[in-house]
PDB file of C-alpha atoms and ligand atoms in Angstrom:
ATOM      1  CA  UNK A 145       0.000   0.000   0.000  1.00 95.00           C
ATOM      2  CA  UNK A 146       1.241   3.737  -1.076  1.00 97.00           C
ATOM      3  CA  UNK A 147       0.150   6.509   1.599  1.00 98.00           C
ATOM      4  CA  UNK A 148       1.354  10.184   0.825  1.00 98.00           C
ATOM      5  CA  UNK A 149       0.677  12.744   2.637  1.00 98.00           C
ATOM      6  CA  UNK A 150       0.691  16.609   2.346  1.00 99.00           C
ATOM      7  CA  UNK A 151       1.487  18.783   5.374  1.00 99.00           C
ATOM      8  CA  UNK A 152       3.070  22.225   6.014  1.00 98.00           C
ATOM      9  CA  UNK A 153       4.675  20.366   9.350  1.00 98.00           C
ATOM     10  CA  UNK A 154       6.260  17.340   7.413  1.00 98.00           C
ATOM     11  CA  UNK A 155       8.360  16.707  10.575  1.00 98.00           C
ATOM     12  CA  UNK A 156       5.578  15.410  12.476  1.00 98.00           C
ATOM     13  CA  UNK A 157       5.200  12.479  10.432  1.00 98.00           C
ATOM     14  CA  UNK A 158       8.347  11.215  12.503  1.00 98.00           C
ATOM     15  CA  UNK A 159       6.425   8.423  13.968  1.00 97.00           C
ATOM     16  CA  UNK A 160       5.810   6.527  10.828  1.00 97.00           C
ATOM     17  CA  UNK A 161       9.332   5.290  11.032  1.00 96.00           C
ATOM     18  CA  UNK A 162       8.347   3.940  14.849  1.00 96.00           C
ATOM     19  CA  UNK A 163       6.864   0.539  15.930  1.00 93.00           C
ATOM     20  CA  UNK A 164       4.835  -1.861  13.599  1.00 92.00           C
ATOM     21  CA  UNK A 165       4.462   0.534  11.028  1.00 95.00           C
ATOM     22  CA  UNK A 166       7.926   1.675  10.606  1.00 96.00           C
ATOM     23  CA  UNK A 167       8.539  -2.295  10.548  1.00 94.00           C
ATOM     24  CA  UNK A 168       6.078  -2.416   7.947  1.00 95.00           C
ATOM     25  CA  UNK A 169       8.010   0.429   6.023  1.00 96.00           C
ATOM     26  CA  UNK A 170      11.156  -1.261   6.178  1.00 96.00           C
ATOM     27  CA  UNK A 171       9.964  -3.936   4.707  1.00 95.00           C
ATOM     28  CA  UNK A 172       8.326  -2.419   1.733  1.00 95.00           C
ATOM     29  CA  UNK A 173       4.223  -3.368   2.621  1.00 94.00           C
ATOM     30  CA  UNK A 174       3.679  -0.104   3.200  1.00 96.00           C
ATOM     31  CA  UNK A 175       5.732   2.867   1.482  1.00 97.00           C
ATOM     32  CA  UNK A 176       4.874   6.826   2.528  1.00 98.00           C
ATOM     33  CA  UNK A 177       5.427  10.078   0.760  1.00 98.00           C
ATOM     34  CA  UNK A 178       5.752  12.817   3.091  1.00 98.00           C
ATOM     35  CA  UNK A 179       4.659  16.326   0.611  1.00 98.00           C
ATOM     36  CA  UNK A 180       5.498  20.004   1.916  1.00 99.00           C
ATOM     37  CA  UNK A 181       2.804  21.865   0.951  1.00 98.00           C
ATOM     38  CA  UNK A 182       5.096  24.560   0.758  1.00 99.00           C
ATOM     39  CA  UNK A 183       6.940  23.259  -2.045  1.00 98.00           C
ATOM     40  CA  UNK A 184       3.755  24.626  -4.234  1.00 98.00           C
ATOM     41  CA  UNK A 185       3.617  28.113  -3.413  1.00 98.00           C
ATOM     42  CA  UNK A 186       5.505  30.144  -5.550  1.00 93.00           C
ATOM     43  CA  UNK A 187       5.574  33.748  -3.941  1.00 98.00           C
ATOM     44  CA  UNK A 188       8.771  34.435  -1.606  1.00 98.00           C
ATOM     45  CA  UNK A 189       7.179  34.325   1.071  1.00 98.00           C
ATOM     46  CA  UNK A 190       5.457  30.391   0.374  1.00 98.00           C
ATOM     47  CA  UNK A 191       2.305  31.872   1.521  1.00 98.00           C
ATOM     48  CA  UNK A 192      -0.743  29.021   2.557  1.00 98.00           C
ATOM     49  CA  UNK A 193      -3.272  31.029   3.971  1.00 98.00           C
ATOM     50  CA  UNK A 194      -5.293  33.808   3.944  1.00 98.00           C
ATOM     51  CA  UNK A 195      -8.329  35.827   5.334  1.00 98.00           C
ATOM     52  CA  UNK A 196     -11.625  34.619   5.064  1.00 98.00           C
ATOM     53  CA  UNK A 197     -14.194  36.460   2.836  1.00 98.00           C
ATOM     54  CA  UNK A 198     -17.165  37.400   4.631  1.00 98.00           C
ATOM     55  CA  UNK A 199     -14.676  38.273   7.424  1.00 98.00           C
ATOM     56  CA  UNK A 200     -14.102  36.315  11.066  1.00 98.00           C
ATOM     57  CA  UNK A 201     -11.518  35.270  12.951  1.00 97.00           C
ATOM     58  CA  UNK A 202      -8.342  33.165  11.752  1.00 97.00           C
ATOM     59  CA  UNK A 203      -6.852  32.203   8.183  1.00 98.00           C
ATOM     60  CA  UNK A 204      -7.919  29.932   5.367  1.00 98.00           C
ATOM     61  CA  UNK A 205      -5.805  27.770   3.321  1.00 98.00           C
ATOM     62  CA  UNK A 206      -5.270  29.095  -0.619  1.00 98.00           C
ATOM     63  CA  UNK A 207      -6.682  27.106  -2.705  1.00 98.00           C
ATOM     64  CA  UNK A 208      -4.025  27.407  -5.591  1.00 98.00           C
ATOM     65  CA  UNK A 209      -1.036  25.370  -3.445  1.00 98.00           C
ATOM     66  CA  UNK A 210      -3.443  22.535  -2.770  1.00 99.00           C
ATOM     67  CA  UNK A 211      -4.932  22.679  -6.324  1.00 98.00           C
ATOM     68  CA  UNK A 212      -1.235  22.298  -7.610  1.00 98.00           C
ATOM     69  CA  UNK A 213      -0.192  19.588  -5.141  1.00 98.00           C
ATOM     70  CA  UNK A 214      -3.130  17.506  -5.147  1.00 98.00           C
ATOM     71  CA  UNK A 215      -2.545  17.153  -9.125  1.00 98.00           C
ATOM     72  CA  UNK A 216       1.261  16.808  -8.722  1.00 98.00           C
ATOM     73  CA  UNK A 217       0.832  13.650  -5.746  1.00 98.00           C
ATOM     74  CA  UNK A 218      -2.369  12.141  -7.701  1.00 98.00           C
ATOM     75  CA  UNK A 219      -0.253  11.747 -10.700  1.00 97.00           C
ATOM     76  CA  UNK A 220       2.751   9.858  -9.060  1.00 96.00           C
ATOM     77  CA  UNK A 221       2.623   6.452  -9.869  1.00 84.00           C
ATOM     78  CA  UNK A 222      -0.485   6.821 -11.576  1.00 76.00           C
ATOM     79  CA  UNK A 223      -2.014   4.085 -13.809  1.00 76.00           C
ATOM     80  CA  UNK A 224      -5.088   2.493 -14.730  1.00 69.00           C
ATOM     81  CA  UNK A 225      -6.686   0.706 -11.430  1.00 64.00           C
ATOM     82  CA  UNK A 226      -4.277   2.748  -9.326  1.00 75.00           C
ATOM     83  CA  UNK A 227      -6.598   5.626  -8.881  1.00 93.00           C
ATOM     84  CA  UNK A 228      -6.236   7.012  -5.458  1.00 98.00           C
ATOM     85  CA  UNK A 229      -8.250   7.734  -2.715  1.00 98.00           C
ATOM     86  CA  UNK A 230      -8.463  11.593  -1.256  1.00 98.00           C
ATOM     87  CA  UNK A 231      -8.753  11.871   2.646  1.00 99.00           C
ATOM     88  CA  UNK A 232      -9.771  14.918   4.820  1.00 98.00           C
ATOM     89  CA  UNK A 233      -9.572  15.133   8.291  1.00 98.00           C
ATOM     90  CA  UNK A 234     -11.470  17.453   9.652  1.00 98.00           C
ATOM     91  CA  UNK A 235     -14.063  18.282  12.020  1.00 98.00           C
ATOM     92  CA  UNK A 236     -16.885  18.270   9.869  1.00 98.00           C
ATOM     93  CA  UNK A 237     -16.282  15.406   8.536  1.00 98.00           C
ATOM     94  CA  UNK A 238     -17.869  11.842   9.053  1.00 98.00           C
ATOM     95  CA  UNK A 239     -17.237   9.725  11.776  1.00 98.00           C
ATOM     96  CA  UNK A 240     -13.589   7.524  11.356  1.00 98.00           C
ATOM     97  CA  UNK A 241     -14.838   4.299  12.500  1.00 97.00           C
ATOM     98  CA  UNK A 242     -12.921   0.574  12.400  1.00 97.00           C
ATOM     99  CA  UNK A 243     -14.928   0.292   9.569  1.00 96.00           C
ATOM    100  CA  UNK A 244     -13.314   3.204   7.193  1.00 98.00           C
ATOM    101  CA  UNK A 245      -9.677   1.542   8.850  1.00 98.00           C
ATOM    102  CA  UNK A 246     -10.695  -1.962   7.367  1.00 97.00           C
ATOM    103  CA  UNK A 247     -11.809  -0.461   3.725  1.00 98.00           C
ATOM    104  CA  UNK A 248      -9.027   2.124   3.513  1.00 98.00           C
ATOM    105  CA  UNK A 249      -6.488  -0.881   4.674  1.00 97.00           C
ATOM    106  CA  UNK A 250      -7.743  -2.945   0.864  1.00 97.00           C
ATOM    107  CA  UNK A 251      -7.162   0.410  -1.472  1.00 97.00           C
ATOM    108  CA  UNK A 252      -3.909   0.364  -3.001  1.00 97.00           C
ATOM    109  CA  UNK A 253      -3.149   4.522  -2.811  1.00 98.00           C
ATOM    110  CA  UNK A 254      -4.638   6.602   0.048  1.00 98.00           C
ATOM    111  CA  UNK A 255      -3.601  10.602  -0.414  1.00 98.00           C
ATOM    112  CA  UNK A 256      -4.089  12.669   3.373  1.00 99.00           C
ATOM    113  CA  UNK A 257      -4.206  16.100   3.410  1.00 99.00           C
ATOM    114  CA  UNK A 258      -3.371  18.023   6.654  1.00 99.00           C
ATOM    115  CA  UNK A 259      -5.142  20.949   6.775  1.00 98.00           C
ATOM    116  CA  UNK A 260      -4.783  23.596   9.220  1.00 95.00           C
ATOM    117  CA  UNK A 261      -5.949  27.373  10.589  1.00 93.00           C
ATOM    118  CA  UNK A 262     -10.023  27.766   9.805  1.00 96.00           C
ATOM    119  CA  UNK A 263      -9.147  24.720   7.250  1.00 97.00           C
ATOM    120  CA  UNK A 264      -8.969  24.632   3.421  1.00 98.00           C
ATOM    121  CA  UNK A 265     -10.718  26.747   1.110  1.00 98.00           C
ATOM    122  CA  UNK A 266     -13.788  25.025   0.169  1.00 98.00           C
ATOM    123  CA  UNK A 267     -13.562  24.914  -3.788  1.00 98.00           C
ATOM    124  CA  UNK A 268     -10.530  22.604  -3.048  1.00 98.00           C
ATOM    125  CA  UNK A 269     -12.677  19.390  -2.023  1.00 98.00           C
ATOM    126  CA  UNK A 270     -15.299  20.231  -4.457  1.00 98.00           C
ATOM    127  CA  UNK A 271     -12.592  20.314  -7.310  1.00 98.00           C
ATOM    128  CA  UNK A 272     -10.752  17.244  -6.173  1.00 98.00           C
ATOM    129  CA  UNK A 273     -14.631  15.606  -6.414  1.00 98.00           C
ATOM    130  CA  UNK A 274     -14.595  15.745 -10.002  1.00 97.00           C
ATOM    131  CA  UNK A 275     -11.197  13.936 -10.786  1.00 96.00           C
ATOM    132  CA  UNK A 276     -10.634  11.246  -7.377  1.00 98.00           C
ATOM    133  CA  UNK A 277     -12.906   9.928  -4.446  1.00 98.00           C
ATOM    134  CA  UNK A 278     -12.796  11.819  -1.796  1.00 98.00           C
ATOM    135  CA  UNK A 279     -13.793  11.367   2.094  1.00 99.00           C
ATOM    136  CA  UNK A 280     -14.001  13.840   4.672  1.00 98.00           C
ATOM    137  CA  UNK A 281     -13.872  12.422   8.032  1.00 98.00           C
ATOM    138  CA  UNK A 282     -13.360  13.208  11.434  1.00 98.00           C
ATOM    139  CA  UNK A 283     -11.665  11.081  14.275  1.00 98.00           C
ATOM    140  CA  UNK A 284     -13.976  12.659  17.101  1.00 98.00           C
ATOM    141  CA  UNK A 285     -15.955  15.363  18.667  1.00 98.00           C
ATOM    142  CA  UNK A 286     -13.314  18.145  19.300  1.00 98.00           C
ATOM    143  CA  UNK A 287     -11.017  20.362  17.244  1.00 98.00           C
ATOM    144  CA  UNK A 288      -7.156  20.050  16.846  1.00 98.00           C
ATOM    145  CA  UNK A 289      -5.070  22.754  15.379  1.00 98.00           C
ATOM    146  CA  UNK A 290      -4.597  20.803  12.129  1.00 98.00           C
ATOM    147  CA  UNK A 291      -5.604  17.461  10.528  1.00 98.00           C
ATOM    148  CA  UNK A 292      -1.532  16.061  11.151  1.00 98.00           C
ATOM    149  CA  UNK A 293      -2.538  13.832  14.211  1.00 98.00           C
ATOM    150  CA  UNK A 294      -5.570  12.810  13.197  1.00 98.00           C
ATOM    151  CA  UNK A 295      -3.962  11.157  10.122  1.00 98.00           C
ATOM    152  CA  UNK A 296      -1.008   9.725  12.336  1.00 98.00           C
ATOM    153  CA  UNK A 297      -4.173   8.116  13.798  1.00 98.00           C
ATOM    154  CA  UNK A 298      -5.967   6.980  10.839  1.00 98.00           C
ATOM    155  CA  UNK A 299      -2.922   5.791   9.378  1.00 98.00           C
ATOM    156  CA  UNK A 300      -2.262   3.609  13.146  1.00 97.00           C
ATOM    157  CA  UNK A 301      -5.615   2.204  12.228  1.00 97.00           C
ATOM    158  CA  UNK A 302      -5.385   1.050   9.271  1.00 98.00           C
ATOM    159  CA  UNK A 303      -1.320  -0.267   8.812  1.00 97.00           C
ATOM    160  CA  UNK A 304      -2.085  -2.554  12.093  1.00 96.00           C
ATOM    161  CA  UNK A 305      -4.816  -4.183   9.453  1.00 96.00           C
ATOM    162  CA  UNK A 306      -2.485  -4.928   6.341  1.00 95.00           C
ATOM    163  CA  UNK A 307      -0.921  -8.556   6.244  1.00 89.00           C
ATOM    164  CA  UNK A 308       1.932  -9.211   8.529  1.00 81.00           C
ATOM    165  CA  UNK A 309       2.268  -5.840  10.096  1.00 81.00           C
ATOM    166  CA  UNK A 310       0.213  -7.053  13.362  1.00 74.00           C
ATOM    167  CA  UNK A 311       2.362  -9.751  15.227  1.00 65.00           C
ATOM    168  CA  UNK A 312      -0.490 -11.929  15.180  1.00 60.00           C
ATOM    169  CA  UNK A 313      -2.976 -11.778  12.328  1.00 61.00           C
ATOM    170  CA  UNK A 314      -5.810 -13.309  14.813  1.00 63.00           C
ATOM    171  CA  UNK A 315      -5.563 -10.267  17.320  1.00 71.00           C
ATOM    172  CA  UNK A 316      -7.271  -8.144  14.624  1.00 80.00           C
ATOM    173  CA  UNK A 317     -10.289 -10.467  14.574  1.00 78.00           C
ATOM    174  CA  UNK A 318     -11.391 -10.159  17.656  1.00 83.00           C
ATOM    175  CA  UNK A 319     -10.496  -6.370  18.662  1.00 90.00           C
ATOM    176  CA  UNK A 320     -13.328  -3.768  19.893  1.00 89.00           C
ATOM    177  CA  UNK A 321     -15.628  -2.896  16.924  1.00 91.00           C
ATOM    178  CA  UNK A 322     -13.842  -6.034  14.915  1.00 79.00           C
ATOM    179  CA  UNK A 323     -15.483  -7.140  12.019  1.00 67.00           C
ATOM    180  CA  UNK A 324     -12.396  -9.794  11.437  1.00 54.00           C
ATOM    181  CA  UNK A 325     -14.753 -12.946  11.975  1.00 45.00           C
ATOM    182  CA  UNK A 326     -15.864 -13.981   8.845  1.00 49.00           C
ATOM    183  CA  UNK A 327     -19.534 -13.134   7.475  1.00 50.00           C
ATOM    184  CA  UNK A 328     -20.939 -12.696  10.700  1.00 55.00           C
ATOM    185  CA  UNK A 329     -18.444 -10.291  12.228  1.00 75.00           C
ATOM    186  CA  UNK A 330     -16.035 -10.954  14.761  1.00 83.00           C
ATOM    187  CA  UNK A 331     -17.022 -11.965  18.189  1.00 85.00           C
ATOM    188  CA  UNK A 332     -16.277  -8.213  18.995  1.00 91.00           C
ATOM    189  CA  UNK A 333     -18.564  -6.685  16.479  1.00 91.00           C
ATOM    190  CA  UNK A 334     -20.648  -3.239  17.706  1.00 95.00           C
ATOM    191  CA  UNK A 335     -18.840  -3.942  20.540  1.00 97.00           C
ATOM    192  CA  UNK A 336     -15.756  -2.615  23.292  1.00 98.00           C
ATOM    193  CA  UNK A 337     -13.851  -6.111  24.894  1.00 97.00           C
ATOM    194  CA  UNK A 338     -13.558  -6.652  28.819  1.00 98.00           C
ATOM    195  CA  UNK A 339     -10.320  -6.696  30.361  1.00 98.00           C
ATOM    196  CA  UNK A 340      -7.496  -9.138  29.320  1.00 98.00           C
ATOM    197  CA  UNK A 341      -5.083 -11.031  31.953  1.00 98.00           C
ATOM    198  CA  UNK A 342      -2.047 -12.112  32.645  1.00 98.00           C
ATOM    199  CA  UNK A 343       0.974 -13.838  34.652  1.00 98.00           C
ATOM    200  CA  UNK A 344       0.819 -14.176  37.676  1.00 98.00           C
ATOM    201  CA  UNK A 345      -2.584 -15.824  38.440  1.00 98.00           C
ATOM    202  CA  UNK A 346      -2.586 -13.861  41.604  1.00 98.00           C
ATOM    203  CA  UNK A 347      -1.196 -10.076  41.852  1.00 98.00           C
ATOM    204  CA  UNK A 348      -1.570  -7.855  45.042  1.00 98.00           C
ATOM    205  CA  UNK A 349      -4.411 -10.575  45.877  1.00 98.00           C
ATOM    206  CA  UNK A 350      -6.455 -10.307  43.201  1.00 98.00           C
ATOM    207  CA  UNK A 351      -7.393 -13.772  41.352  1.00 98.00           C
ATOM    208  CA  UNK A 352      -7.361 -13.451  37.346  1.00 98.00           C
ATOM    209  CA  UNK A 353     -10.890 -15.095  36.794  1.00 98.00           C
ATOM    210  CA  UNK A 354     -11.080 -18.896  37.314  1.00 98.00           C
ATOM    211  CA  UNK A 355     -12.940 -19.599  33.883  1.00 98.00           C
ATOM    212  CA  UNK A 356      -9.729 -18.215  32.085  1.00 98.00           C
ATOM    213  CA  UNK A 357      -7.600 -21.089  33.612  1.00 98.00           C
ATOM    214  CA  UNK A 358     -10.192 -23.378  32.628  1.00 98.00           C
ATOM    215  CA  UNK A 359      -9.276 -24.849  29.470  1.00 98.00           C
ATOM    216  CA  UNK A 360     -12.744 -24.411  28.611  1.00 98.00           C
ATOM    217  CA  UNK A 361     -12.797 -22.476  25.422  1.00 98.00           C
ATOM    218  CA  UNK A 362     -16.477 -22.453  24.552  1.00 98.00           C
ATOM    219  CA  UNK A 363     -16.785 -21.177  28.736  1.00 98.00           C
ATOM    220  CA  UNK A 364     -13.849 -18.763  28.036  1.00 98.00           C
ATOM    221  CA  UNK A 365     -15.625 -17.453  24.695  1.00 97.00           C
ATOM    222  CA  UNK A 366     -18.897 -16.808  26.409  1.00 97.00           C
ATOM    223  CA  UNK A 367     -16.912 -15.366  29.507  1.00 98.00           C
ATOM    224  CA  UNK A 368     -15.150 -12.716  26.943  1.00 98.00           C
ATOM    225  CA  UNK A 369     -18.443 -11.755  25.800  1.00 97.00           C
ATOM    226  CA  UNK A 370     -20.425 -10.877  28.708  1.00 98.00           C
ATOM    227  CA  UNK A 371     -17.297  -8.958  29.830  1.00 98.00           C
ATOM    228  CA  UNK A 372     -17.509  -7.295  26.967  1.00 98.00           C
ATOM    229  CA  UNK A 373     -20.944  -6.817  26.919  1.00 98.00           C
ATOM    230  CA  UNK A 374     -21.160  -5.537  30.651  1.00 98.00           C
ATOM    231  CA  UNK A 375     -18.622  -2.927  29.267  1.00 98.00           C
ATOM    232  CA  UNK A 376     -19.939  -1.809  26.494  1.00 98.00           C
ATOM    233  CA  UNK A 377     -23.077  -1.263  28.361  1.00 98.00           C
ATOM    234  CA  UNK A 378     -20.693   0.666  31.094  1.00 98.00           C
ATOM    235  CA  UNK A 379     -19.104   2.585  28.889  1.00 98.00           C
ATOM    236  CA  UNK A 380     -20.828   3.246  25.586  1.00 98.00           C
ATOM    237  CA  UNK A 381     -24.578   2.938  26.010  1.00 98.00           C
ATOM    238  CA  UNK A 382     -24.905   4.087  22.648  1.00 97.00           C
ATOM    239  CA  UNK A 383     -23.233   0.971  20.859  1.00 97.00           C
ATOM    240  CA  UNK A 384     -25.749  -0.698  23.024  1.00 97.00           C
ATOM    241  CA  UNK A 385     -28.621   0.687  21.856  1.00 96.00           C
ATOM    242  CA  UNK A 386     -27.330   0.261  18.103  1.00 95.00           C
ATOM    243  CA  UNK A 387     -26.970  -3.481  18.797  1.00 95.00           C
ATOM    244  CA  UNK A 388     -30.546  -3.355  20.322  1.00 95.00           C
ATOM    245  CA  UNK A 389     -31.696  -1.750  17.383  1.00 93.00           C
ATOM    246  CA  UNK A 390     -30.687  -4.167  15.034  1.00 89.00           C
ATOM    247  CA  UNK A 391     -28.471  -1.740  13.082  1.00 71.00           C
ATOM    248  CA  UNK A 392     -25.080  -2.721  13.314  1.00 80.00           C
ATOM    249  CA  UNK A 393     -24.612  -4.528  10.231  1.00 74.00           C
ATOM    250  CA  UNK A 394     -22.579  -7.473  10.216  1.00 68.00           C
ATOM    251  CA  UNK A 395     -19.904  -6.714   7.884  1.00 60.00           C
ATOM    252  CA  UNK A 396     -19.383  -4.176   5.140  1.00 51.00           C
ATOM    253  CA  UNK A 397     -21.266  -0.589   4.904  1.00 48.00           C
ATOM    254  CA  UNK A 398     -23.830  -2.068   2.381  1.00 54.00           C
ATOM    255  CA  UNK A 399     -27.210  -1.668   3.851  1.00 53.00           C
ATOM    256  CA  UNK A 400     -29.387  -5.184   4.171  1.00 57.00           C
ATOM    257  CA  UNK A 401     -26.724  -6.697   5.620  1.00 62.00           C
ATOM    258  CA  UNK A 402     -27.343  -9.473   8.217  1.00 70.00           C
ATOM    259  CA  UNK A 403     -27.441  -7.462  11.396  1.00 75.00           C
ATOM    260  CA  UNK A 404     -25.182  -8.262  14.424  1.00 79.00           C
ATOM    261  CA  UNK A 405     -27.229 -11.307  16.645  1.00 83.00           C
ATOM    262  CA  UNK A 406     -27.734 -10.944  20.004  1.00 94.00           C
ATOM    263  CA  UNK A 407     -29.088 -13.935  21.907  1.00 94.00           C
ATOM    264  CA  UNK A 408     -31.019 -14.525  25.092  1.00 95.00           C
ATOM    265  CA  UNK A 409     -28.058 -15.168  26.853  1.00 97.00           C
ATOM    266  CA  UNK A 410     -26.663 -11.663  25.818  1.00 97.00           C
ATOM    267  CA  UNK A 411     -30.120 -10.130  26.162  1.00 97.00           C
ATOM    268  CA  UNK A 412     -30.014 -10.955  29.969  1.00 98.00           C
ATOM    269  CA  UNK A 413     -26.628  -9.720  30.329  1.00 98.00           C
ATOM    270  CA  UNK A 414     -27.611  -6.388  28.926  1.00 98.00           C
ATOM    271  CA  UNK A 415     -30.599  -6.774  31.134  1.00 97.00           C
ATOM    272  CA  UNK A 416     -28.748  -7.086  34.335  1.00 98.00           C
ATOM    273  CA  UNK A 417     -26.509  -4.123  33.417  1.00 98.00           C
ATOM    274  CA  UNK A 418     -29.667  -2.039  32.722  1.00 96.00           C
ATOM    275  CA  UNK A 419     -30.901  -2.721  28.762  1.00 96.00           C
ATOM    276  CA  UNK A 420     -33.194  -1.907  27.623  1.00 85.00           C
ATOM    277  CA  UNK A 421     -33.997   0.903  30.362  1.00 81.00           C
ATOM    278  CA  UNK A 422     -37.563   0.077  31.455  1.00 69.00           C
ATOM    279  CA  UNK A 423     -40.202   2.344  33.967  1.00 64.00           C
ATOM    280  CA  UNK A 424     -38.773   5.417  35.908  1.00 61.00           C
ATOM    281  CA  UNK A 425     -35.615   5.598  33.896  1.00 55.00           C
ATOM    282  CA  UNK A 426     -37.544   6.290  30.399  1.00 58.00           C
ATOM    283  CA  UNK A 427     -38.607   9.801  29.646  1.00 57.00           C
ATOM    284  CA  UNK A 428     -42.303  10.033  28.257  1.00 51.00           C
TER     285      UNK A 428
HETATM  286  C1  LIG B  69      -8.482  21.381  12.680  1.00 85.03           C
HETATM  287  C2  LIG B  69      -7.826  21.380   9.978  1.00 85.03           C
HETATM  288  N1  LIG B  69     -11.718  15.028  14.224  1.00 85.03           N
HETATM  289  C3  LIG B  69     -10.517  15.555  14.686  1.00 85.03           C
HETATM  290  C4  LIG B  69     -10.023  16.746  13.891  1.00 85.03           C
HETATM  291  C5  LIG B  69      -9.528  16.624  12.621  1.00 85.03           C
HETATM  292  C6  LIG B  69      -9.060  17.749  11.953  1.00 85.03           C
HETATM  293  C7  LIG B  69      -9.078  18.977  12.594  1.00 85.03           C
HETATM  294  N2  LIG B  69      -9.579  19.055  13.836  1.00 85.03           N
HETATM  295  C8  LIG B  69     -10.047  17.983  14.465  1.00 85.03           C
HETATM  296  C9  LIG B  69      -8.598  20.215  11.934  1.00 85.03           C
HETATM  297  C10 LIG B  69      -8.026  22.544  12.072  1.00 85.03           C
HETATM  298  C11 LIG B  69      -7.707  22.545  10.723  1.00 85.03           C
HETATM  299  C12 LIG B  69      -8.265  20.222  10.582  1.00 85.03           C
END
C-alpha cells in the first residue's frame, strides 16, 4: 500500500518510522510520501493562507497550493486501477470508524491532506470531487489545530490491518468494533472487549478469573463476551442501543446486511446491566 501525505509540518510524520508501522516500512508493505505543501507556493514568502471572505476570525488555506499539489501527488505512480483515494480530516467530517480503517487498509493509494488554521478553502474538495474519491472524516468530537494527528491516527488504524504488520494476524479479529470474523463479524462486532489477563494468576491478591484457567474455550468465549458486553453497556450505552436496534450490520457498509445477533443469553446480560432501560428511567 502507497500513503502520501501533504502537510506544512512534514516533521511530524516522525512516527511513521516507529513501531509496527515503521517495521512495515522497512519492509516495503507499506511505502509513505511525506509532501510540503510549501513546495507549491511560488511567492517568496510560500504563503498558505489567507483571510476569510465574509470576514471572522483566523486564516484559510489558498486554494491554488493545494490545487497544484493535489494534481502533482495524484499523478505519481499513476495508472489504470491505481486511482487514489483523497482523505480529509477534519471536524466536519464523518465519523472515522474501524470500519473506514478496514476499507481504507484494501485500497492500493490513500492521499491525506493536513489541513490547518479555519481549514482549506472550500472549492478545493469540491474540485478534487470531479477527478478522485474523496472522504471527509473526522476522528472525534473536538477540534485540533490541524488534521496532522488525526492522520497519524488513521494511518495507526489502518497499517495494524495490512498482512503481517500485526504480530499476530488473529488479534485483529477479535479487537473492539472487529469485524475480522468472517460473514458474521467478529465476536467483537458493535462492541468494546472486557479486560485481558495475565501472569501471575494472583497479583496484590487479586485472582485473574477462574474460567480463564479453565481450558474451557467455549466457557472462556462466552466469559469474553459478557465482559464485553457488561462494558460496552458501562461505557458506551450508545453501541448498546445500536446493537438493540438491530443496526449494526454485520460486515461491510452495504445496507441489508445481516445485522449483528444478540441472543437470550446476551439479552439478559444487557438486562442485568440495565438494557433496555424500562419504567422510571424512560422519559415520556
Ligand atoms: C483542525 C484542519 N476530528 C478531529 C479533527 C480533525 C481535523 C481537525 N480538527 C479535528 C482540523 C483545524 C484545521 C483540521
Amino acid at each position: 500500500m502507497r500513503i502520501d501525505i501533504i502537510t506544512i509540518f512534514p516533521e511530524y510524520f516522525g512516527p511513521l518510522s516507529v513501531s509496527l508501522i515503521g517495521k512495515a516500512a522497512e519492509r516495503g508493505d507499506i511505502s509513505f510520501g511525506v509532501h510540503d505543501l510549501r513546495k507549491w507556493t511560488h511567492d517568496v514568502h510560500r504563503t498558505v493562507d489567507d483571510s476569510p471572505f465574509g470576514g471572522g476570525p483566523g486564516m484559510v488555506m489558498k486554494p491554488e497550493p493545494w490545487g497544484d499539489a493535489l494534481d502533482a501527488v495524484a499523478s505519481m505512480g499513476a495508472g489504470p486501477g491505481a486511482n487514489p483515494l483523497l482523505v480529509i480530516p477534519t471536524p466536519t467530517g464523518v465519523p472515522f470508524t474501524q470500519r473506514h480503517a478496514a476499507r481504507y487498509a484494501a485500497e492500493p493509494r490513500l492521499i491525506f491532506a493536513c489541513g490547518r488554521y479555519e481549514g482549506i478553502d472550500g472549492r478545493v474538495t469540491d474540485e478534487a470531487r470531479s477527478r478522485m474519491r474523496v472522504e471527509e472524516v473526522s476522528i472525534g468530537d473536538y477540534v485540533l489545530a490541524g488534521g496532522e494527528p488525526a492522520v497519524l491516527v488513521m494511518t495507526e488504524a489502518i497499517c495494524r490491518l495490512l498482512p503481517g504488520v500485526l504480530g499476530n494476524a488473529e488479534s485483529a479479529a477479535d479487537d473492539s468494533f472487529g469485524f475480522g470474523g468472517g460473514s458474521s463479524g467478529g465476536p467483537m462486532a458493535g462492541l468494546v472487549e472486557g479486560p485481558a489477563f495475565t501472569r501471575p494468576r494472583v497479583w496484590r491478591d487479586r485472582e485473574v478469573p477462574a474460567v480463564l484457567l479453565s481450558g474451557d474455550h467455549r466457557a472462556i468465549a462466552r466469559w469474553r463476551r459478557d465482559s464485553a458486553l457488561r462494558r460496552t453497556a458501562q461505557n458506551r450505552p450508545d453501541l448498546v442501543w445500536r446493537l438493540l436496534a438491530g443496526s449494526v450490520a454485520a460486515e461491510g457498509e452495504d445496507a441489508g446486511e445481516e445485522a449483528v445477533r444478540l441472543d437470550d443469553h446476551d439479552r439478559a446480560v444487557l438486562a442485568e446491566a440495565g438494557f433496555p432501560v424500562t419504567g422510571e428511567d424512560v422519559a415520556n
